[in-house]
């Protein structure tokens, strides 16, 4: 009986080893997206690339970025603590004066634990001299509501982002009613832009504790094109609270 039991245990272990081998660490998928597929306007211009790398379990990945001009990035390391997808990013800034750059791309090459190459994230750039570039505009007003006078002299910053990166910004000092305005022109070009408002440090003297709570809306998105060059009335309202018993926020 004991011999049969030992034989059964050995058989069970053998079957387990066959059907449950150690899973080799691998990158199972990799892809790349570009922030915008084409841009026509004043150069240089920056394109942002976002990569997604998926692995089947914990381990270390070695990879690099490839470019259509033959350039490659230094080798990079990405550590997975478990199976899943990690995000990586880079950018390519190019162009100056005039010129066209059609069909440029970036991709990710996985070097280890296995060899794998992503899709090519393709983009095109057309550089237009500043004096010849069409005029685009984004403008709006800043308000602070009925108690806006309490924000007099404080500053906010309106930020224009494109492809996730800051493209332009402007500081605004609020007037005696807590109001202000902004306008962006050159070097805007056609494309999709995100607008956000942030506070700037207060350098004046006041015993009033003002706590910035963001803006309404939290952000705005505008689309500019050759047939729609002006995005006006992109207004924001500053959200804030006042309290002498609060810690200084602004």
PDB file of C-alpha atoms in Angstrom:
ATOM      1  CA  UNK A   1       0.000   0.000   0.000  1.00  0.00           C
ATOM      2  CA  UNK A   2       2.823   2.378   0.911  1.00  0.00           C
ATOM      3  CA  UNK A   3       4.504   1.726  -2.446  1.00  0.00           C
ATOM      4  CA  UNK A   4       1.283   2.561  -4.307  1.00  0.00           C
ATOM      5  CA  UNK A   5       0.926   5.788  -2.300  1.00  0.00           C
ATOM      6  CA  UNK A   6       4.478   6.870  -3.137  1.00  0.00           C
ATOM      7  CA  UNK A   7       3.890   6.055  -6.806  1.00  0.00           C
ATOM      8  CA  UNK A   8       0.697   8.148  -6.765  1.00  0.00           C
ATOM      9  CA  UNK A   9       2.525  11.120  -5.206  1.00  0.00           C
ATOM     10  CA  UNK A  10       5.326  10.935  -7.773  1.00  0.00           C
ATOM     11  CA  UNK A  11       2.789  10.707 -10.607  1.00  0.00           C
ATOM     12  CA  UNK A  12       0.881  13.727  -9.241  1.00  0.00           C
ATOM     13  CA  UNK A  13       4.097  15.778  -9.024  1.00  0.00           C
ATOM     14  CA  UNK A  14       5.056  14.834 -12.564  1.00  0.00           C
ATOM     15  CA  UNK A  15       1.646  15.819 -13.926  1.00  0.00           C
ATOM     16  CA  UNK A  16       1.783  19.103 -12.007  1.00  0.00           C
ATOM     17  CA  UNK A  17       5.161  19.936 -13.524  1.00  0.00           C
ATOM     18  CA  UNK A  18       3.830  19.213 -17.003  1.00  0.00           C
ATOM     19  CA  UNK A  19       0.622  21.220 -16.782  1.00  0.00           C
ATOM     20  CA  UNK A  20       1.937  24.057 -14.540  1.00  0.00           C
ATOM     21  CA  UNK A  21       5.388  25.053 -15.788  1.00  0.00           C
ATOM     22  CA  UNK A  22       6.944  28.376 -14.759  1.00  0.00           C
ATOM     23  CA  UNK A  23       5.614  31.100 -17.041  1.00  0.00           C
ATOM     24  CA  UNK A  24       8.438  32.940 -18.783  1.00  0.00           C
ATOM     25  CA  UNK A  25       8.421  36.712 -18.354  1.00  0.00           C
ATOM     26  CA  UNK A  26       7.435  38.380 -21.621  1.00  0.00           C
ATOM     27  CA  UNK A  27       6.253  41.651 -23.073  1.00  0.00           C
ATOM     28  CA  UNK A  28       2.993  40.688 -24.734  1.00  0.00           C
ATOM     29  CA  UNK A  29       2.037  43.994 -26.357  1.00  0.00           C
ATOM     30  CA  UNK A  30       3.500  47.424 -27.075  1.00  0.00           C
ATOM     31  CA  UNK A  31       1.920  50.426 -28.798  1.00  0.00           C
ATOM     32  CA  UNK A  32       2.640  54.131 -29.348  1.00  0.00           C
ATOM     33  CA  UNK A  33       0.391  57.156 -29.906  1.00  0.00           C
ATOM     34  CA  UNK A  34       1.369  60.684 -30.977  1.00  0.00           C
ATOM     35  CA  UNK A  35      -0.237  63.799 -29.505  1.00  0.00           C
ATOM     36  CA  UNK A  36      -1.208  65.138 -32.940  1.00  0.00           C
ATOM     37  CA  UNK A  37      -0.871  63.639 -36.390  1.00  0.00           C
ATOM     38  CA  UNK A  38      -0.187  66.899 -38.193  1.00  0.00           C
ATOM     39  CA  UNK A  39       0.656  70.499 -37.442  1.00  0.00           C
ATOM     40  CA  UNK A  40       1.002  73.542 -39.673  1.00  0.00           C
ATOM     41  CA  UNK A  41       2.317  76.717 -38.103  1.00  0.00           C
ATOM     42  CA  UNK A  42       5.318  78.419 -36.552  1.00  0.00           C
ATOM     43  CA  UNK A  43       8.263  76.128 -35.770  1.00  0.00           C
ATOM     44  CA  UNK A  44       9.988  74.566 -33.934  1.00  0.00           C
ATOM     45  CA  UNK A  45       7.117  72.396 -32.738  1.00  0.00           C
ATOM     46  CA  UNK A  46       7.041  69.592 -30.186  1.00  0.00           C
ATOM     47  CA  UNK A  47       5.224  66.288 -30.682  1.00  0.00           C
ATOM     48  CA  UNK A  48       4.606  64.161 -27.592  1.00  0.00           C
ATOM     49  CA  UNK A  49       4.552  60.353 -27.791  1.00  0.00           C
ATOM     50  CA  UNK A  50       2.879  58.022 -25.297  1.00  0.00           C
ATOM     51  CA  UNK A  51       3.747  54.337 -25.219  1.00  0.00           C
ATOM     52  CA  UNK A  52       1.934  51.441 -23.551  1.00  0.00           C
ATOM     53  CA  UNK A  53       3.917  48.315 -22.643  1.00  0.00           C
ATOM     54  CA  UNK A  54       2.126  45.212 -21.355  1.00  0.00           C
ATOM     55  CA  UNK A  55       3.854  42.305 -19.572  1.00  0.00           C
ATOM     56  CA  UNK A  56       2.517  38.970 -18.342  1.00  0.00           C
ATOM     57  CA  UNK A  57       4.063  39.057 -14.848  1.00  0.00           C
ATOM     58  CA  UNK A  58       6.653  40.830 -12.712  1.00  0.00           C
ATOM     59  CA  UNK A  59      10.048  41.459 -14.223  1.00  0.00           C
ATOM     60  CA  UNK A  60      12.320  44.056 -15.829  1.00  0.00           C
ATOM     61  CA  UNK A  61      11.932  45.338 -19.379  1.00  0.00           C
ATOM     62  CA  UNK A  62      14.655  46.976 -21.442  1.00  0.00           C
ATOM     63  CA  UNK A  63      13.503  49.155 -24.327  1.00  0.00           C
ATOM     64  CA  UNK A  64      14.416  52.151 -26.468  1.00  0.00           C
ATOM     65  CA  UNK A  65      12.714  54.690 -28.708  1.00  0.00           C
ATOM     66  CA  UNK A  66      13.251  54.589 -32.480  1.00  0.00           C
ATOM     67  CA  UNK A  67      12.857  57.542 -34.841  1.00  0.00           C
ATOM     68  CA  UNK A  68      12.320  57.819 -38.576  1.00  0.00           C
ATOM     69  CA  UNK A  69      15.542  59.820 -38.966  1.00  0.00           C
ATOM     70  CA  UNK A  70      17.548  56.867 -37.667  1.00  0.00           C
ATOM     71  CA  UNK A  71      18.132  58.255 -34.175  1.00  0.00           C
ATOM     72  CA  UNK A  72      17.612  55.998 -31.163  1.00  0.00           C
ATOM     73  CA  UNK A  73      17.267  56.856 -27.503  1.00  0.00           C
ATOM     74  CA  UNK A  74      19.540  55.442 -24.807  1.00  0.00           C
ATOM     75  CA  UNK A  75      18.389  52.091 -23.458  1.00  0.00           C
ATOM     76  CA  UNK A  76      15.703  52.479 -20.796  1.00  0.00           C
ATOM     77  CA  UNK A  77      14.582  50.250 -17.925  1.00  0.00           C
ATOM     78  CA  UNK A  78      10.982  49.613 -16.879  1.00  0.00           C
ATOM     79  CA  UNK A  79      10.224  47.485 -13.804  1.00  0.00           C
ATOM     80  CA  UNK A  80       6.940  45.585 -13.538  1.00  0.00           C
ATOM     81  CA  UNK A  81       5.882  44.569 -10.032  1.00  0.00           C
ATOM     82  CA  UNK A  82       3.049  42.466 -11.442  1.00  0.00           C
ATOM     83  CA  UNK A  83       1.336  41.666 -14.715  1.00  0.00           C
ATOM     84  CA  UNK A  84      -0.185  44.714 -16.359  1.00  0.00           C
ATOM     85  CA  UNK A  85       0.406  47.725 -18.592  1.00  0.00           C
ATOM     86  CA  UNK A  86       2.834  50.587 -17.960  1.00  0.00           C
ATOM     87  CA  UNK A  87       2.912  53.966 -19.692  1.00  0.00           C
ATOM     88  CA  UNK A  88       6.047  55.710 -20.969  1.00  0.00           C
ATOM     89  CA  UNK A  89       6.505  58.932 -22.897  1.00  0.00           C
ATOM     90  CA  UNK A  90       8.951  61.027 -24.893  1.00  0.00           C
ATOM     91  CA  UNK A  91       8.858  63.943 -27.312  1.00  0.00           C
ATOM     92  CA  UNK A  92      10.396  65.109 -30.577  1.00  0.00           C
ATOM     93  CA  UNK A  93      10.827  68.811 -31.281  1.00  0.00           C
ATOM     94  CA  UNK A  94      11.789  69.722 -34.808  1.00  0.00           C
ATOM     95  CA  UNK A  95      11.461  72.306 -37.535  1.00  0.00           C
ATOM     96  CA  UNK A  96      12.622  75.864 -37.883  1.00  0.00           C
ATOM     97  CA  UNK A  97      11.743  78.688 -40.253  1.00  0.00           C
ATOM     98  CA  UNK A  98      10.259  76.977 -43.271  1.00  0.00           C
ATOM     99  CA  UNK A  99      10.113  73.402 -44.452  1.00  0.00           C
ATOM    100  CA  UNK A 100       7.930  70.326 -44.399  1.00  0.00           C
ATOM    101  CA  UNK A 101       8.481  67.100 -42.504  1.00  0.00           C
ATOM    102  CA  UNK A 102       5.984  64.554 -43.845  1.00  0.00           C
ATOM    103  CA  UNK A 103       5.672  61.007 -42.591  1.00  0.00           C
ATOM    104  CA  UNK A 104       7.930  61.255 -39.549  1.00  0.00           C
ATOM    105  CA  UNK A 105       7.417  58.679 -36.792  1.00  0.00           C
ATOM    106  CA  UNK A 106       8.553  57.233 -33.489  1.00  0.00           C
ATOM    107  CA  UNK A 107       8.220  53.684 -32.194  1.00  0.00           C
ATOM    108  CA  UNK A 108       9.296  51.548 -29.241  1.00  0.00           C
ATOM    109  CA  UNK A 109      11.648  48.592 -29.588  1.00  0.00           C
ATOM    110  CA  UNK A 110      11.571  46.030 -26.773  1.00  0.00           C
ATOM    111  CA  UNK A 111      15.083  44.654 -26.240  1.00  0.00           C
ATOM    112  CA  UNK A 112      14.430  42.253 -23.340  1.00  0.00           C
ATOM    113  CA  UNK A 113      13.043  39.920 -22.110  1.00  0.00           C
ATOM    114  CA  UNK A 114      11.899  39.311 -25.702  1.00  0.00           C
ATOM    115  CA  UNK A 115      12.180  41.163 -28.974  1.00  0.00           C
ATOM    116  CA  UNK A 116       9.122  43.176 -30.007  1.00  0.00           C
ATOM    117  CA  UNK A 117       8.534  46.445 -31.886  1.00  0.00           C
ATOM    118  CA  UNK A 118       5.491  48.694 -31.652  1.00  0.00           C
ATOM    119  CA  UNK A 119       3.535  50.392 -34.382  1.00  0.00           C
ATOM    120  CA  UNK A 120       4.955  53.581 -35.871  1.00  0.00           C
ATOM    121  CA  UNK A 121       3.211  56.700 -34.557  1.00  0.00           C
ATOM    122  CA  UNK A 122       3.281  58.845 -37.692  1.00  0.00           C
ATOM    123  CA  UNK A 123       3.026  62.635 -37.860  1.00  0.00           C
ATOM    124  CA  UNK A 124       3.606  65.425 -40.377  1.00  0.00           C
ATOM    125  CA  UNK A 125       4.867  68.959 -39.787  1.00  0.00           C
ATOM    126  CA  UNK A 126       4.579  71.984 -42.061  1.00  0.00           C
ATOM    127  CA  UNK A 127       6.581  75.000 -40.879  1.00  0.00           C
ATOM    128  CA  UNK A 128       5.243  78.438 -41.774  1.00  0.00           C
ATOM    129  CA  UNK A 129       7.369  81.604 -41.295  1.00  0.00           C
ATOM    130  CA  UNK A 130       6.086  83.779 -38.466  1.00  0.00           C
ATOM    131  CA  UNK A 131       5.321  86.729 -40.754  1.00  0.00           C
ATOM    132  CA  UNK A 132       3.389  84.503 -43.157  1.00  0.00           C
ATOM    133  CA  UNK A 133       1.544  82.402 -40.619  1.00  0.00           C
ATOM    134  CA  UNK A 134      -2.208  83.043 -40.343  1.00  0.00           C
ATOM    135  CA  UNK A 135      -3.316  84.690 -37.116  1.00  0.00           C
ATOM    136  CA  UNK A 136      -5.045  82.501 -34.538  1.00  0.00           C
ATOM    137  CA  UNK A 137      -6.495  83.704 -31.251  1.00  0.00           C
ATOM    138  CA  UNK A 138      -7.690  82.318 -27.934  1.00  0.00           C
ATOM    139  CA  UNK A 139      -9.115  84.844 -25.486  1.00  0.00           C
ATOM    140  CA  UNK A 140     -11.406  85.107 -22.509  1.00  0.00           C
ATOM    141  CA  UNK A 141     -12.174  86.707 -19.169  1.00  0.00           C
ATOM    142  CA  UNK A 142     -11.450  85.813 -15.557  1.00  0.00           C
ATOM    143  CA  UNK A 143     -14.108  86.528 -12.925  1.00  0.00           C
ATOM    144  CA  UNK A 144     -14.245  85.806  -9.194  1.00  0.00           C
ATOM    145  CA  UNK A 145     -17.939  86.128  -8.410  1.00  0.00           C
ATOM    146  CA  UNK A 146     -19.735  88.623  -6.130  1.00  0.00           C
ATOM    147  CA  UNK A 147     -16.902  88.659  -3.565  1.00  0.00           C
ATOM    148  CA  UNK A 148     -14.200  89.076  -6.178  1.00  0.00           C
ATOM    149  CA  UNK A 149     -12.994  92.322  -4.611  1.00  0.00           C
ATOM    150  CA  UNK A 150     -11.370  90.169  -1.907  1.00  0.00           C
ATOM    151  CA  UNK A 151      -8.964  88.851  -4.548  1.00  0.00           C
ATOM    152  CA  UNK A 152      -7.773  92.273  -5.717  1.00  0.00           C
ATOM    153  CA  UNK A 153      -4.051  92.216  -6.477  1.00  0.00           C
ATOM    154  CA  UNK A 154      -3.732  88.444  -6.515  1.00  0.00           C
ATOM    155  CA  UNK A 155      -2.490  86.668  -9.618  1.00  0.00           C
ATOM    156  CA  UNK A 156      -3.505  83.636 -11.642  1.00  0.00           C
ATOM    157  CA  UNK A 157      -1.886  82.012 -14.640  1.00  0.00           C
ATOM    158  CA  UNK A 158      -3.751  80.869 -17.735  1.00  0.00           C
ATOM    159  CA  UNK A 159      -1.981  77.916 -19.346  1.00  0.00           C
ATOM    160  CA  UNK A 160      -2.421  76.675 -22.899  1.00  0.00           C
ATOM    161  CA  UNK A 161      -1.505  73.010 -23.361  1.00  0.00           C
ATOM    162  CA  UNK A 162      -1.125  71.082 -26.553  1.00  0.00           C
ATOM    163  CA  UNK A 163      -0.477  67.363 -26.670  1.00  0.00           C
ATOM    164  CA  UNK A 164      -0.274  67.304 -22.876  1.00  0.00           C
ATOM    165  CA  UNK A 165       2.618  69.795 -22.767  1.00  0.00           C
ATOM    166  CA  UNK A 166       2.527  73.480 -21.822  1.00  0.00           C
ATOM    167  CA  UNK A 167       2.523  75.502 -25.029  1.00  0.00           C
ATOM    168  CA  UNK A 168       1.881  79.065 -23.797  1.00  0.00           C
ATOM    169  CA  UNK A 169       1.083  80.750 -20.489  1.00  0.00           C
ATOM    170  CA  UNK A 170       0.206  84.206 -19.229  1.00  0.00           C
ATOM    171  CA  UNK A 171       0.074  85.782 -15.764  1.00  0.00           C
ATOM    172  CA  UNK A 172      -2.950  87.935 -14.884  1.00  0.00           C
ATOM    173  CA  UNK A 173      -3.249  90.353 -11.966  1.00  0.00           C
ATOM    174  CA  UNK A 174      -6.848  90.584 -10.783  1.00  0.00           C
ATOM    175  CA  UNK A 175      -8.297  94.095 -10.543  1.00  0.00           C
ATOM    176  CA  UNK A 176     -10.268  95.664  -7.684  1.00  0.00           C
ATOM    177  CA  UNK A 177     -13.277  93.544  -8.652  1.00  0.00           C
ATOM    178  CA  UNK A 178     -11.258  90.312  -8.890  1.00  0.00           C
ATOM    179  CA  UNK A 179     -11.434  90.323 -12.666  1.00  0.00           C
ATOM    180  CA  UNK A 180      -8.998  90.080 -15.537  1.00  0.00           C
ATOM    181  CA  UNK A 181      -8.678  89.019 -19.150  1.00  0.00           C
ATOM    182  CA  UNK A 182      -6.253  87.136 -21.358  1.00  0.00           C
ATOM    183  CA  UNK A 183      -5.468  86.743 -25.033  1.00  0.00           C
ATOM    184  CA  UNK A 184      -3.096  84.470 -26.928  1.00  0.00           C
ATOM    185  CA  UNK A 185      -2.110  84.984 -30.560  1.00  0.00           C
ATOM    186  CA  UNK A 186       1.121  83.913 -32.188  1.00  0.00           C
ATOM    187  CA  UNK A 187       2.580  81.309 -32.241  1.00  0.00           C
ATOM    188  CA  UNK A 188      -0.757  79.488 -32.165  1.00  0.00           C
ATOM    189  CA  UNK A 189      -1.567  77.252 -35.122  1.00  0.00           C
ATOM    190  CA  UNK A 190      -4.347  74.924 -36.088  1.00  0.00           C
ATOM    191  CA  UNK A 191      -5.014  72.146 -33.599  1.00  0.00           C
ATOM    192  CA  UNK A 192      -6.675  71.219 -30.312  1.00  0.00           C
ATOM    193  CA  UNK A 193      -5.712  73.115 -27.166  1.00  0.00           C
ATOM    194  CA  UNK A 194      -6.506  72.743 -23.471  1.00  0.00           C
ATOM    195  CA  UNK A 195      -6.866  75.807 -21.218  1.00  0.00           C
ATOM    196  CA  UNK A 196      -6.421  75.674 -17.441  1.00  0.00           C
ATOM    197  CA  UNK A 197      -6.121  78.287 -14.681  1.00  0.00           C
ATOM    198  CA  UNK A 198      -3.674  78.051 -11.770  1.00  0.00           C
ATOM    199  CA  UNK A 199      -2.910  80.415  -8.906  1.00  0.00           C
ATOM    200  CA  UNK A 200       0.402  82.234  -8.550  1.00  0.00           C
ATOM    201  CA  UNK A 201       2.037  82.999  -5.181  1.00  0.00           C
ATOM    202  CA  UNK A 202       0.700  86.138  -3.513  1.00  0.00           C
ATOM    203  CA  UNK A 203       3.474  88.657  -2.842  1.00  0.00           C
ATOM    204  CA  UNK A 204       1.348  91.426  -1.337  1.00  0.00           C
ATOM    205  CA  UNK A 205       0.514  92.065   2.310  1.00  0.00           C
ATOM    206  CA  UNK A 206      -2.854  90.988   3.656  1.00  0.00           C
ATOM    207  CA  UNK A 207      -4.193  89.385   6.823  1.00  0.00           C
ATOM    208  CA  UNK A 208      -6.996  87.820   4.815  1.00  0.00           C
ATOM    209  CA  UNK A 209      -6.592  84.096   4.245  1.00  0.00           C
ATOM    210  CA  UNK A 210      -7.728  83.258   0.729  1.00  0.00           C
ATOM    211  CA  UNK A 211      -7.794  79.607  -0.317  1.00  0.00           C
ATOM    212  CA  UNK A 212      -7.826  78.913  -4.052  1.00  0.00           C
ATOM    213  CA  UNK A 213     -10.164  76.053  -4.949  1.00  0.00           C
ATOM    214  CA  UNK A 214      -9.691  75.896  -8.716  1.00  0.00           C
ATOM    215  CA  UNK A 215     -11.869  77.290 -11.473  1.00  0.00           C
ATOM    216  CA  UNK A 216     -15.232  76.801 -13.115  1.00  0.00           C
ATOM    217  CA  UNK A 217     -14.970  75.124 -15.534  1.00  0.00           C
ATOM    218  CA  UNK A 218     -11.913  73.125 -14.477  1.00  0.00           C
ATOM    219  CA  UNK A 219     -10.581  73.379 -18.031  1.00  0.00           C
ATOM    220  CA  UNK A 220     -11.635  74.264 -21.554  1.00  0.00           C
ATOM    221  CA  UNK A 221     -10.838  72.630 -24.892  1.00  0.00           C
ATOM    222  CA  UNK A 222     -10.740  74.627 -28.130  1.00  0.00           C
ATOM    223  CA  UNK A 223     -10.189  73.531 -31.715  1.00  0.00           C
ATOM    224  CA  UNK A 224      -8.511  75.965 -34.123  1.00  0.00           C
ATOM    225  CA  UNK A 225      -8.337  75.505 -37.890  1.00  0.00           C
ATOM    226  CA  UNK A 226      -7.920  77.560 -41.057  1.00  0.00           C
ATOM    227  CA  UNK A 227     -11.703  78.017 -41.123  1.00  0.00           C
ATOM    228  CA  UNK A 228     -12.038  78.641 -37.368  1.00  0.00           C
ATOM    229  CA  UNK A 229      -9.084  80.731 -36.233  1.00  0.00           C
ATOM    230  CA  UNK A 230     -10.608  82.497 -33.242  1.00  0.00           C
ATOM    231  CA  UNK A 231     -11.810  81.001 -29.958  1.00  0.00           C
ATOM    232  CA  UNK A 232     -13.155  83.930 -27.947  1.00  0.00           C
ATOM    233  CA  UNK A 233     -15.171  84.106 -24.725  1.00  0.00           C
ATOM    234  CA  UNK A 234     -13.240  81.233 -23.150  1.00  0.00           C
ATOM    235  CA  UNK A 235     -14.161  82.503 -19.685  1.00  0.00           C
ATOM    236  CA  UNK A 236     -13.301  81.137 -16.235  1.00  0.00           C
ATOM    237  CA  UNK A 237     -14.610  81.866 -12.741  1.00  0.00           C
ATOM    238  CA  UNK A 238     -12.162  81.594  -9.845  1.00  0.00           C
ATOM    239  CA  UNK A 239     -13.368  79.419  -6.952  1.00  0.00           C
ATOM    240  CA  UNK A 240     -12.105  80.379  -3.483  1.00  0.00           C
ATOM    241  CA  UNK A 241     -12.979  80.420   0.197  1.00  0.00           C
ATOM    242  CA  UNK A 242     -12.179  83.011   2.852  1.00  0.00           C
ATOM    243  CA  UNK A 243     -11.461  82.390   6.517  1.00  0.00           C
ATOM    244  CA  UNK A 244      -9.355  84.072   9.168  1.00  0.00           C
ATOM    245  CA  UNK A 245      -9.183  80.747  11.011  1.00  0.00           C
ATOM    246  CA  UNK A 246      -7.753  78.902   8.009  1.00  0.00           C
ATOM    247  CA  UNK A 247      -4.122  78.386   7.174  1.00  0.00           C
ATOM    248  CA  UNK A 248      -2.772  80.673   4.440  1.00  0.00           C
ATOM    249  CA  UNK A 249      -3.491  79.161   1.034  1.00  0.00           C
ATOM    250  CA  UNK A 250      -2.684  81.970  -1.385  1.00  0.00           C
TER     251      UNK A 250
END
